Tab-separated table of C-alpha atoms in Angstrom:
chain	number	residue	atom	x	y	z
A	1	UNK	CA	34.699	-24.824	-3.504
A	2	UNK	CA	34.243	-23.125	-6.833
A	3	UNK	CA	30.790	-22.120	-7.887
A	4	UNK	CA	29.338	-22.824	-11.279
A	5	UNK	CA	27.580	-20.361	-13.544
A	6	UNK	CA	24.172	-21.222	-12.125
A	7	UNK	CA	25.297	-20.412	-8.608
A	8	UNK	CA	26.822	-17.120	-9.712
A	9	UNK	CA	23.596	-16.225	-11.434
A	10	UNK	CA	21.667	-17.045	-8.283
A	11	UNK	CA	23.905	-14.705	-6.307
A	12	UNK	CA	23.429	-11.964	-8.873
A	13	UNK	CA	19.681	-12.395	-8.887
A	14	UNK	CA	19.414	-12.197	-5.102
A	15	UNK	CA	21.676	-9.154	-5.009
A	16	UNK	CA	19.502	-7.468	-7.649
A	17	UNK	CA	16.336	-8.354	-5.797
A	18	UNK	CA	17.674	-7.168	-2.445
A	19	UNK	CA	18.537	-3.840	-4.032
A	20	UNK	CA	14.862	-3.386	-4.860
A	21	UNK	CA	13.888	-3.320	-1.173
A	22	UNK	CA	11.608	-0.450	-0.247
A	23	UNK	CA	12.741	2.416	1.893
A	24	UNK	CA	12.235	1.579	5.576
A	25	UNK	CA	10.550	4.834	6.545
A	26	UNK	CA	7.033	3.594	6.020
A	27	UNK	CA	7.682	0.618	8.275
A	28	UNK	CA	9.226	2.903	10.894
A	29	UNK	CA	6.213	5.170	10.780
A	30	UNK	CA	3.897	2.236	11.213
A	31	UNK	CA	5.885	0.920	14.158
A	32	UNK	CA	5.902	4.307	15.839
A	33	UNK	CA	2.406	5.444	15.054
A	34	UNK	CA	0.460	2.227	15.214
A	35	UNK	CA	-2.365	3.196	17.581
A	36	UNK	CA	-3.357	6.169	15.452
A	37	UNK	CA	-2.797	4.604	12.104
A	38	UNK	CA	-6.220	3.256	11.337
A	39	UNK	CA	-7.972	6.456	12.277
A	40	UNK	CA	-5.515	8.306	10.089
A	41	UNK	CA	-6.409	6.190	7.118
A	42	UNK	CA	-10.024	7.041	7.570
A	43	UNK	CA	-9.198	10.726	7.381
A	44	UNK	CA	-6.952	10.136	4.380
A	45	UNK	CA	-9.870	8.516	2.618
A	46	UNK	CA	-12.009	11.508	3.396
A	47	UNK	CA	-9.256	13.713	1.985
A	48	UNK	CA	-9.113	11.809	-1.275
A	49	UNK	CA	-12.831	12.007	-1.547
A	50	UNK	CA	-12.619	15.743	-1.007
A	51	UNK	CA	-10.241	16.020	-3.969
A	52	UNK	CA	-12.564	14.095	-6.198
A	53	UNK	CA	-15.588	15.923	-4.923
A	54	UNK	CA	-13.872	19.300	-5.217
A	55	UNK	CA	-12.830	18.642	-8.765
A	56	UNK	CA	-16.165	17.191	-9.683
A	57	UNK	CA	-18.120	19.901	-7.930
A	58	UNK	CA	-16.210	23.067	-8.707
A	59	UNK	CA	-13.904	22.504	-11.590
A	60	UNK	CA	-15.805	20.483	-14.104
A	61	UNK	CA	-19.042	22.495	-14.158
A	62	UNK	CA	-16.945	25.680	-14.390
A	63	UNK	CA	-14.998	24.420	-17.375
A	64	UNK	CA	-18.167	23.126	-18.905
A	65	UNK	CA	-19.862	26.481	-18.484
A	66	UNK	CA	-16.961	28.341	-20.077
A	67	UNK	CA	-16.363	26.032	-22.966
A	68	UNK	CA	-19.932	25.143	-23.811
A	69	UNK	CA	-22.752	27.225	-22.376
A	70	UNK	CA	-25.792	25.025	-21.851
A	71	UNK	CA	-28.297	25.307	-24.639
A	72	UNK	CA	-31.745	26.583	-23.792
A	73	UNK	CA	-33.388	23.375	-24.804
A	74	UNK	CA	-31.143	21.292	-22.550
A	75	UNK	CA	-33.283	19.563	-19.942
A	76	UNK	CA	-32.775	20.858	-16.414
A	77	UNK	CA	-31.364	18.226	-14.069
A	78	UNK	CA	-33.154	19.221	-10.916
A	79	UNK	CA	-34.353	15.799	-9.941
A	80	UNK	CA	-32.150	13.784	-7.628
A	81	UNK	CA	-30.700	10.678	-9.173
A	82	UNK	CA	-29.692	8.317	-6.344
A	83	UNK	CA	-26.414	6.638	-7.083
A	84	UNK	CA	-23.370	5.102	-5.457
A	85	UNK	CA	-19.706	5.511	-6.331
A	86	UNK	CA	-16.784	3.597	-4.923
A	87	UNK	CA	-13.897	6.063	-4.550
A	88	UNK	CA	-10.320	5.242	-3.670
A	89	UNK	CA	-6.788	6.589	-3.504
A	90	UNK	CA	-4.184	4.499	-5.289
A	91	UNK	CA	-0.632	4.081	-4.112
A	92	UNK	CA	2.212	3.691	-6.587
A	93	UNK	CA	1.598	-0.060	-6.761
A	94	UNK	CA	-2.081	0.152	-7.542
A	95	UNK	CA	-3.295	-0.867	-4.110
A	96	UNK	CA	-6.338	0.977	-2.821
A	97	UNK	CA	-4.653	2.626	0.131
A	98	UNK	CA	-7.840	4.471	0.955
A	99	UNK	CA	-11.346	3.449	0.014
A	100	UNK	CA	-14.815	4.875	0.580
A	101	UNK	CA	-18.343	4.307	-0.602
A	102	UNK	CA	-20.042	7.547	-1.674
A	103	UNK	CA	-23.795	7.579	-2.005
A	104	UNK	CA	-26.282	10.147	-3.273
A	105	UNK	CA	-29.544	9.394	-1.480
A	106	UNK	CA	-33.121	9.932	-2.643
A	107	UNK	CA	-33.396	13.258	-0.779
A	108	UNK	CA	-30.106	14.493	-2.253
A	109	UNK	CA	-28.042	13.972	0.899
A	110	UNK	CA	-24.543	12.658	0.232
A	111	UNK	CA	-22.810	10.106	2.456
A	112	UNK	CA	-19.279	8.784	2.531
A	113	UNK	CA	-18.405	5.609	4.371
A	114	UNK	CA	-14.730	4.715	4.716
A	115	UNK	CA	-13.555	1.123	4.474
A	116	UNK	CA	-10.234	0.685	6.357
A	117	UNK	CA	-7.580	-0.693	4.042
A	118	UNK	CA	-6.785	-3.621	6.334
A	119	UNK	CA	-10.411	-4.782	6.451
A	120	UNK	CA	-10.294	-8.566	6.252
A	121	UNK	CA	-12.737	-9.628	3.578
A	122	UNK	CA	-13.991	-12.991	2.389
A	123	UNK	CA	-14.437	-13.862	-1.252
A	124	UNK	CA	-16.944	-16.408	-2.502
A	125	UNK	CA	-13.961	-18.500	-3.538
A	126	UNK	CA	-10.385	-18.560	-2.323
A	127	UNK	CA	-8.882	-17.380	0.951
A	128	UNK	CA	-9.737	-14.078	2.649
A	129	UNK	CA	-7.493	-11.046	2.205
A	130	UNK	CA	-7.105	-7.350	2.977
A	131	UNK	CA	-9.528	-5.193	1.050
A	132	UNK	CA	-6.655	-3.013	-0.202
A	133	UNK	CA	-5.268	-6.024	-2.076
A	134	UNK	CA	-8.437	-7.066	-3.873
A	135	UNK	CA	-8.069	-4.731	-6.816
A	136	UNK	CA	-4.384	-5.525	-7.167
A	137	UNK	CA	-4.754	-9.308	-7.031
A	138	UNK	CA	-7.977	-9.433	-9.017
A	139	UNK	CA	-9.581	-6.409	-10.650
A	140	UNK	CA	-11.971	-3.559	-10.064
A	141	UNK	CA	-15.034	-5.749	-10.691
A	142	UNK	CA	-13.992	-8.098	-7.923
A	143	UNK	CA	-13.527	-5.136	-5.603
A	144	UNK	CA	-17.018	-3.886	-6.443
A	145	UNK	CA	-18.392	-7.350	-5.598
A	146	UNK	CA	-16.520	-7.406	-2.309
A	147	UNK	CA	-17.901	-3.993	-1.360
A	148	UNK	CA	-21.418	-5.082	-2.288
A	149	UNK	CA	-21.171	-8.210	-0.155
A	150	UNK	CA	-19.781	-6.226	2.745
A	151	UNK	CA	-22.015	-3.155	2.713
A	152	UNK	CA	-25.193	-4.371	1.054
A	153	UNK	CA	-24.804	-1.576	-1.507
A	154	UNK	CA	-23.809	-2.359	-5.072
A	155	UNK	CA	-21.560	0.503	-6.201
A	156	UNK	CA	-22.846	1.654	-9.567
A	157	UNK	CA	-19.670	3.506	-10.429
A	158	UNK	CA	-16.074	3.857	-9.357
A	159	UNK	CA	-13.415	6.563	-9.320
A	160	UNK	CA	-9.817	6.024	-8.279
A	161	UNK	CA	-7.310	8.843	-7.954
A	162	UNK	CA	-3.539	8.612	-7.870
A	163	UNK	CA	-2.452	9.975	-4.480
A	164	UNK	CA	0.396	11.846	-6.166
A	165	UNK	CA	-2.175	14.192	-7.702
A	166	UNK	CA	-2.149	16.156	-4.436
A	167	UNK	CA	1.187	17.674	-5.380
A	168	UNK	CA	0.242	19.450	-8.577
A	169	UNK	CA	-2.976	20.769	-7.124
A	170	UNK	CA	-1.153	23.406	-5.077
A	171	UNK	CA	0.567	24.907	-8.102
A	172	UNK	CA	-2.560	24.748	-10.163
A	173	UNK	CA	-4.397	26.983	-7.693
A	174	UNK	CA	-1.405	29.329	-7.303
A	175	UNK	CA	-0.547	28.328	-3.735
A	176	UNK	CA	-2.557	27.105	-0.791
A	177	UNK	CA	-3.097	28.995	2.452
A	178	UNK	CA	-2.330	26.868	5.504
A	179	UNK	CA	-1.624	27.545	9.173
A	180	UNK	CA	0.988	25.788	11.306
A	181	UNK	CA	1.015	25.687	15.106
A	182	UNK	CA	4.806	25.398	15.129
A	183	UNK	CA	7.682	25.615	12.624
A	184	UNK	CA	7.950	22.470	10.521
A	185	UNK	CA	11.284	21.014	9.557
A	186	UNK	CA	11.855	17.607	8.050
A	187	UNK	CA	14.740	17.000	5.671
A	188	UNK	CA	13.145	13.700	4.542
A	189	UNK	CA	10.070	15.443	3.243
A	190	UNK	CA	12.005	18.528	2.191
A	191	UNK	CA	10.065	20.803	4.542
A	192	UNK	CA	11.288	23.928	6.273
A	193	UNK	CA	8.324	26.140	7.099
A	194	UNK	CA	7.753	28.769	9.795
A	195	UNK	CA	4.856	28.743	12.256
A	196	UNK	CA	1.669	30.632	11.511
A	197	UNK	CA	-0.383	31.369	8.430
A	198	UNK	CA	1.341	31.100	5.074
A	199	UNK	CA	0.862	30.204	1.443
A	200	UNK	CA	2.622	27.054	0.230
A	201	UNK	CA	3.347	26.087	-3.372
A	202	UNK	CA	5.152	23.352	-5.260
A	203	UNK	CA	7.653	21.345	-3.258
A	204	UNK	CA	6.804	23.126	-0.023
A	205	UNK	CA	3.180	22.154	-0.508
A	206	UNK	CA	4.125	18.589	-1.244
A	207	UNK	CA	6.373	18.534	1.821
A	208	UNK	CA	3.597	19.989	3.934
A	209	UNK	CA	1.336	17.117	2.963
A	210	UNK	CA	3.996	14.420	3.131
A	211	UNK	CA	5.821	15.205	6.354
A	212	UNK	CA	5.495	12.477	8.925
A	213	UNK	CA	8.676	12.792	10.935
A	214	UNK	CA	8.739	15.038	13.947
A	215	UNK	CA	4.976	15.446	14.145
A	216	UNK	CA	3.562	15.145	17.661
A	217	UNK	CA	0.808	12.794	16.563
A	218	UNK	CA	2.525	11.106	13.628
A	219	UNK	CA	0.265	9.951	10.860
A	220	UNK	CA	-2.763	11.543	12.447
A	221	UNK	CA	-1.190	14.987	12.039
A	222	UNK	CA	-0.130	14.183	8.521
A	223	UNK	CA	-3.638	13.310	7.488
A	224	UNK	CA	-4.942	16.412	9.211
A	225	UNK	CA	-2.550	18.383	7.044
A	226	UNK	CA	-3.833	16.679	3.934
A	227	UNK	CA	-7.323	17.680	4.951
A	228	UNK	CA	-6.593	21.360	5.572
A	229	UNK	CA	-4.486	21.420	2.429
A	230	UNK	CA	-7.429	20.212	0.404
A	231	UNK	CA	-9.768	22.607	2.096
A	232	UNK	CA	-7.241	25.285	1.133
A	233	UNK	CA	-7.321	24.066	-2.440
A	234	UNK	CA	-11.070	24.291	-2.482
A	235	UNK	CA	-10.904	27.833	-1.055
A	236	UNK	CA	-8.605	28.899	-3.901
A	237	UNK	CA	-10.558	27.314	-6.694
A	238	UNK	CA	-12.075	30.676	-7.595
A	239	UNK	CA	-8.630	32.099	-8.552
A	240	UNK	CA	-7.359	28.955	-10.163
A	241	UNK	CA	-6.246	28.400	-13.706
A	242	UNK	CA	-8.918	25.851	-14.414
A	243	UNK	CA	-7.181	24.233	-17.353
A	244	UNK	CA	-4.124	23.599	-15.216
A	245	UNK	CA	-6.275	22.302	-12.415
A	246	UNK	CA	-8.015	19.846	-14.647
A	247	UNK	CA	-4.630	18.759	-16.010
A	248	UNK	CA	-3.365	18.174	-12.478
A	249	UNK	CA	-6.034	15.594	-11.858
A	250	UNK	CA	-7.131	14.510	-15.306
A	251	UNK	CA	-4.504	11.879	-16.029
A	252	UNK	CA	-4.734	10.545	-12.500
A	253	UNK	CA	-8.387	9.829	-12.211
A	254	UNK	CA	-9.678	6.416	-13.315
A	255	UNK	CA	-13.417	6.045	-13.587
A	256	UNK	CA	-15.806	3.622	-15.188
A	257	UNK	CA	-16.945	4.714	-18.647
A	258	UNK	CA	-20.497	5.166	-17.405
A	259	UNK	CA	-19.695	7.624	-14.615
A	260	UNK	CA	-21.182	11.007	-15.454
A	261	UNK	CA	-18.873	13.342	-13.561
A	262	UNK	CA	-20.893	16.371	-14.572
A	263	UNK	CA	-24.089	14.854	-13.318
A	264	UNK	CA	-22.412	13.755	-10.122
A	265	UNK	CA	-20.942	17.222	-9.689
A	266	UNK	CA	-24.419	18.657	-9.860
A	267	UNK	CA	-25.634	16.221	-7.217
A	268	UNK	CA	-22.735	17.037	-4.898
A	269	UNK	CA	-23.108	20.771	-5.322
A	270	UNK	CA	-26.788	20.541	-4.470
A	271	UNK	CA	-26.383	18.163	-1.520
A	272	UNK	CA	-28.240	19.498	1.525
A	273	UNK	CA	-25.953	17.577	3.859
A	274	UNK	CA	-22.817	15.463	3.865
A	275	UNK	CA	-22.498	12.522	6.248
A	276	UNK	CA	-19.107	10.931	6.804
A	277	UNK	CA	-18.300	7.796	8.752
A	278	UNK	CA	-16.359	4.567	8.929
A	279	UNK	CA	-17.678	1.037	8.858
A	280	UNK	CA	-17.912	-0.622	12.289
A	281	UNK	CA	-15.090	-3.000	13.063
A	282	UNK	CA	-15.322	-5.987	15.366
A	283	UNK	CA	-11.591	-6.105	16.060
A	284	UNK	CA	-9.049	-3.448	15.051
A	285	UNK	CA	-6.049	-5.722	15.634
A	286	UNK	CA	-7.341	-9.129	14.689
A	287	UNK	CA	-4.514	-11.626	14.428
A	288	UNK	CA	-4.711	-13.959	11.449
A	289	UNK	CA	-2.110	-16.730	11.353
A	290	UNK	CA	0.136	-16.051	8.408
A	291	UNK	CA	-1.310	-12.634	7.656
A	292	UNK	CA	-0.647	-10.729	10.853
A	293	UNK	CA	-2.832	-8.004	12.252
A	294	UNK	CA	-5.925	-7.109	10.242
A	295	UNK	CA	-9.221	-5.328	10.821
A	296	UNK	CA	-12.057	-7.780	11.401
A	297	UNK	CA	-15.444	-6.730	10.033
A	298	UNK	CA	-18.889	-8.305	10.114
A	299	UNK	CA	-20.919	-7.853	6.895
A	300	UNK	CA	-24.218	-7.840	8.810
A	301	UNK	CA	-23.053	-4.993	11.081
A	302	UNK	CA	-21.515	-3.103	8.175
A	303	UNK	CA	-24.677	-3.393	6.116
A	304	UNK	CA	-26.755	-2.101	9.014
A	305	UNK	CA	-24.379	0.815	9.570
A	306	UNK	CA	-24.262	1.813	5.908
A	307	UNK	CA	-28.045	1.694	5.792
A	308	UNK	CA	-28.202	4.225	8.632
A	309	UNK	CA	-25.307	6.526	7.707
A	310	UNK	CA	-27.597	9.479	7.040
A	311	UNK	CA	-28.352	9.659	10.769
A	312	UNK	CA	-24.815	10.863	11.610
A	313	UNK	CA	-23.960	14.595	12.028
A	314	UNK	CA	-22.029	16.496	9.299
A	315	UNK	CA	-18.435	17.885	9.654
A	316	UNK	CA	-16.825	21.372	9.342
A	317	UNK	CA	-13.894	23.661	10.377
A	318	UNK	CA	-10.393	24.508	9.028
A	319	UNK	CA	-8.004	24.727	12.025
A	320	UNK	CA	-4.277	25.471	12.359
A	321	UNK	CA	-2.418	22.183	12.395
A	322	UNK	CA	0.692	20.633	13.897
B	1	UNK	CA	16.888	8.592	23.504
B	2	UNK	CA	15.834	5.453	21.657
B	3	UNK	CA	14.619	2.434	23.543
B	4	UNK	CA	16.029	-0.994	22.798
B	5	UNK	CA	13.427	-1.936	20.202
B	6	UNK	CA	13.734	1.366	18.336
B	7	UNK	CA	17.486	0.999	18.316
B	8	UNK	CA	17.247	-2.537	16.964
B	9	UNK	CA	14.905	-1.411	14.192
B	10	UNK	CA	17.043	1.581	13.259
B	11	UNK	CA	20.107	-0.662	13.074
B	12	UNK	CA	18.548	-3.600	11.302
B	13	UNK	CA	15.510	-2.539	9.312
B	14	UNK	CA	17.256	-1.999	5.995
B	15	UNK	CA	19.043	-5.335	6.188
B	16	UNK	CA	15.817	-7.109	7.089
B	17	UNK	CA	13.993	-5.494	4.194
B	18	UNK	CA	16.710	-6.428	1.729
B	19	UNK	CA	16.776	-9.978	3.007
B	20	UNK	CA	12.992	-10.288	2.789
B	21	UNK	CA	12.957	-8.720	-0.659
B	22	UNK	CA	15.542	-11.171	-1.967
B	23	UNK	CA	13.489	-14.018	-0.518
B	24	UNK	CA	10.067	-12.916	-1.730
B	25	UNK	CA	11.086	-11.331	-5.067
B	26	UNK	CA	8.469	-8.702	-4.216
B	27	UNK	CA	9.471	-5.481	-2.412
B	28	UNK	CA	5.961	-4.784	-1.207
B	29	UNK	CA	5.242	-8.259	0.022
B	30	UNK	CA	8.616	-8.026	1.772
B	31	UNK	CA	7.569	-4.773	3.386
B	32	UNK	CA	4.295	-6.274	4.571
B	33	UNK	CA	6.056	-9.333	5.941
B	34	UNK	CA	8.745	-7.353	7.761
B	35	UNK	CA	6.209	-4.902	9.109
B	36	UNK	CA	3.930	-7.601	10.460
B	37	UNK	CA	6.829	-9.366	12.101
B	38	UNK	CA	8.227	-6.219	13.685
B	39	UNK	CA	4.811	-5.251	15.025
B	40	UNK	CA	4.636	-8.644	16.698
B	41	UNK	CA	8.238	-8.444	17.867
B	42	UNK	CA	7.525	-5.007	19.359
B	43	UNK	CA	4.823	-6.480	21.584
B	44	UNK	CA	7.117	-9.294	22.702
B	45	UNK	CA	10.272	-7.221	22.913
B	46	UNK	CA	10.600	-7.599	26.695
B	47	UNK	CA	11.301	-11.244	25.880
B	48	UNK	CA	13.064	-11.016	22.498
B	49	UNK	CA	15.217	-8.074	23.547
B	50	UNK	CA	16.831	-10.246	26.233
B	51	UNK	CA	17.922	-12.913	23.779
B	52	UNK	CA	21.515	-13.273	22.739
B	53	UNK	CA	20.450	-14.278	19.240
B	54	UNK	CA	17.641	-11.797	18.841
B	55	UNK	CA	18.491	-11.043	15.229
B	56	UNK	CA	18.249	-14.739	14.363
B	57	UNK	CA	14.985	-14.873	16.249
B	58	UNK	CA	13.529	-12.017	14.220
B	59	UNK	CA	14.804	-13.506	10.971
B	60	UNK	CA	13.182	-16.810	11.873
B	61	UNK	CA	9.931	-14.916	12.398
B	62	UNK	CA	10.319	-13.303	8.987
B	63	UNK	CA	10.998	-16.620	7.279
B	64	UNK	CA	8.029	-18.257	8.987
B	65	UNK	CA	5.793	-15.343	8.130
B	66	UNK	CA	6.832	-15.640	4.509
B	67	UNK	CA	6.459	-19.433	4.433
B	68	UNK	CA	2.947	-19.243	5.810
B	69	UNK	CA	1.894	-16.013	4.061
B	70	UNK	CA	-1.468	-16.806	2.535
B	71	UNK	CA	-0.260	-20.208	1.465
B	72	UNK	CA	-3.051	-20.887	-0.960
B	73	UNK	CA	-3.154	-17.387	-2.336
B	74	UNK	CA	0.540	-17.365	-2.999
B	75	UNK	CA	0.326	-20.286	-5.363
B	76	UNK	CA	-2.129	-18.443	-7.555
B	77	UNK	CA	-0.716	-15.000	-6.988
B	78	UNK	CA	2.535	-15.936	-8.690
B	79	UNK	CA	0.988	-15.211	-12.033
B	80	UNK	CA	-0.118	-11.742	-10.928
B	81	UNK	CA	2.042	-10.056	-8.363
B	82	UNK	CA	5.264	-11.970	-8.667
B	83	UNK	CA	5.416	-11.729	-12.400
B	84	UNK	CA	4.521	-8.067	-12.161
B	85	UNK	CA	7.316	-7.616	-9.704
B	86	UNK	CA	9.617	-9.498	-11.980
B	87	UNK	CA	8.745	-7.194	-14.789
B	88	UNK	CA	10.862	-4.430	-13.286
B	89	UNK	CA	14.429	-5.136	-14.343
B	90	UNK	CA	17.252	-3.456	-12.492
B	91	UNK	CA	19.523	-1.279	-14.545
B	92	UNK	CA	22.146	-3.597	-15.871
B	93	UNK	CA	23.488	-3.610	-19.346
B	94	UNK	CA	26.108	-6.233	-18.771
B	95	UNK	CA	26.143	-9.233	-21.035
B	96	UNK	CA	24.109	-12.108	-19.710
B	97	UNK	CA	21.232	-9.944	-18.695
B	98	UNK	CA	18.738	-12.227	-20.407
B	99	UNK	CA	20.323	-15.163	-18.662
B	100	UNK	CA	19.949	-13.504	-15.292
B	101	UNK	CA	16.440	-12.457	-16.067
B	102	UNK	CA	15.484	-16.025	-16.938
B	103	UNK	CA	17.081	-17.218	-13.722
B	104	UNK	CA	15.073	-14.706	-11.752
B	105	UNK	CA	11.881	-16.088	-13.224
B	106	UNK	CA	12.937	-19.633	-12.360
B	107	UNK	CA	13.779	-18.775	-8.779
B	108	UNK	CA	10.396	-17.137	-8.344
B	109	UNK	CA	8.661	-20.403	-9.145
B	110	UNK	CA	10.649	-22.565	-6.724
B	111	UNK	CA	8.894	-23.892	-3.639
B	112	UNK	CA	9.182	-21.344	-0.854
B	113	UNK	CA	11.321	-23.433	1.478
B	114	UNK	CA	13.818	-24.045	-1.282
B	115	UNK	CA	13.862	-20.367	-2.086
B	116	UNK	CA	14.384	-19.443	1.566
B	117	UNK	CA	17.257	-21.919	1.801
B	118	UNK	CA	18.844	-20.490	-1.351
B	119	UNK	CA	18.633	-16.927	-0.089
B	120	UNK	CA	20.270	-17.904	3.175
B	121	UNK	CA	23.026	-19.711	1.308
B	122	UNK	CA	23.669	-17.382	-1.624
B	123	UNK	CA	22.608	-13.991	-0.302
B	124	UNK	CA	23.457	-14.312	3.379
B	125	UNK	CA	26.292	-16.831	2.973
B	126	UNK	CA	25.065	-18.917	5.892
B	127	UNK	CA	26.344	-22.383	6.717
B	128	UNK	CA	24.118	-25.466	6.494
B	129	UNK	CA	23.885	-25.523	10.282
B	130	UNK	CA	22.812	-21.879	10.486
B	131	UNK	CA	20.261	-22.361	7.732
B	132	UNK	CA	18.921	-25.437	9.481
B	133	UNK	CA	18.494	-23.436	12.660
B	134	UNK	CA	16.685	-20.606	10.856
B	135	UNK	CA	14.424	-22.901	8.879
B	136	UNK	CA	13.767	-25.179	11.839
B	137	UNK	CA	14.922	-28.361	10.117
B	138	UNK	CA	18.001	-30.574	9.990
B	139	UNK	CA	21.184	-29.782	8.071
B	140	UNK	CA	20.436	-32.799	5.900
B	141	UNK	CA	17.094	-31.315	4.923
B	142	UNK	CA	18.792	-28.013	4.129
B	143	UNK	CA	21.231	-29.773	1.820
B	144	UNK	CA	18.392	-31.556	0.112
B	145	UNK	CA	16.406	-28.304	-0.342
B	146	UNK	CA	19.417	-26.616	-1.872
B	147	UNK	CA	20.445	-29.477	-4.089
B	148	UNK	CA	16.930	-29.935	-5.402
B	149	UNK	CA	16.622	-26.206	-6.072
B	150	UNK	CA	19.990	-26.191	-7.834
B	151	UNK	CA	19.172	-29.132	-10.034
B	152	UNK	CA	15.871	-27.522	-11.050
B	153	UNK	CA	17.640	-24.268	-11.839
B	154	UNK	CA	20.532	-25.949	-13.630
B	155	UNK	CA	18.221	-27.963	-15.818
B	156	UNK	CA	16.256	-24.844	-16.673
B	157	UNK	CA	19.420	-22.895	-17.252
B	158	UNK	CA	20.794	-25.535	-19.642
B	159	UNK	CA	17.508	-25.506	-21.455
B	160	UNK	CA	17.550	-21.721	-21.667
B	161	UNK	CA	21.129	-21.624	-22.916
B	162	UNK	CA	20.686	-24.385	-25.489
B	163	UNK	CA	17.520	-22.745	-26.741
B	164	UNK	CA	19.235	-19.390	-27.022
B	165	UNK	CA	22.091	-20.805	-29.065
B	166	UNK	CA	20.322	-23.404	-31.131
């Protein structure tokens, strides 16, 4: 049977489409590291927040000070201005792969509450969906509404950072000191590093953060690496070429026009304590027909938890990692 | 030493992703669909792994997952995600690119069952009987899905061509 032009076109189209399939590694990682995955995402969110906070806290005031010394008549901003900022890490497709609600409280304390990306959220209209998809399918405003309805806190501002920004940070600070428990080798991520303390730059730094294969605890270890990497970045900020550092993040940070990064930086720098947590979940592997496994959350519980986040203990420590 | 499920995934994952991507016209939706299905298959592997036709079984799961994937959302999401996805042309400077591009847009708006049937016929080269088995319907229904899809696409194609040359 000979095929007509339409049928040939159909074949071509399907062949083209099939060729666009994503690399299977992410699926493999998920299949192999499932039990730790959700916890890992929480840490990844914290890591993204650290980048934003580090840049906002250390870099921007420093640049500001150098380029434009504050005038004597400039009013001192010593009073705490409570605010809330929704922060997220964007994947290449614009999904919010990591998401957290940052709040500056009346007493100056800062809290960060992570919202797992698979949180199953309900919109006033239309079917429920994963929170990571809200911004992609709708827009940032809709995501802000969803977060308000879930947490009881209306985010006043937002800041989203491209996850790829991690890479250029290492070079901008002239290398990051990290410590490995064992040699790391992963051709996929382009990593070949010895055990022990060392300084990583460029591709090695990127590989250090990206490696997922061959890690004893999979994604959990990867996120741990991202954390110590960022702590390393923060430690090197003093030596950094600040212009380069700002460039590394500048084009990759999306904020609302009203967000005063300088003001926020001041608040963060002065914070007496930092409280980090994750919203309570009612079911970490909730099966939804047609959507698979999602994270079930109850807005009443979440609202109560977010209201009491300041009661949780702060975090510290920069260990050697796997 | 890989267990049976790991081995299956290593052998088949890329094919499954390509199949799902052709069907959904959206690499990331395809990834989500395949991932969800494999997570479920992993839990039931003691059963699925014993089957002679386990690959067909998994493909059926993928098709069903796609057909039921946020049914209501999908109808509206076409304007956002699918068209976004369609906006990324593959590198191809051959003549007829515009024609192919238009066809891609048309296929994306077909009803899902018709699209699934087309992918099985024109990407996987399956017979009517095999497609019927995978879609869980009769061979007659398969033929009707395909012929309706083809007539929609042919009509649109004629329209596109006549417009282009008028």
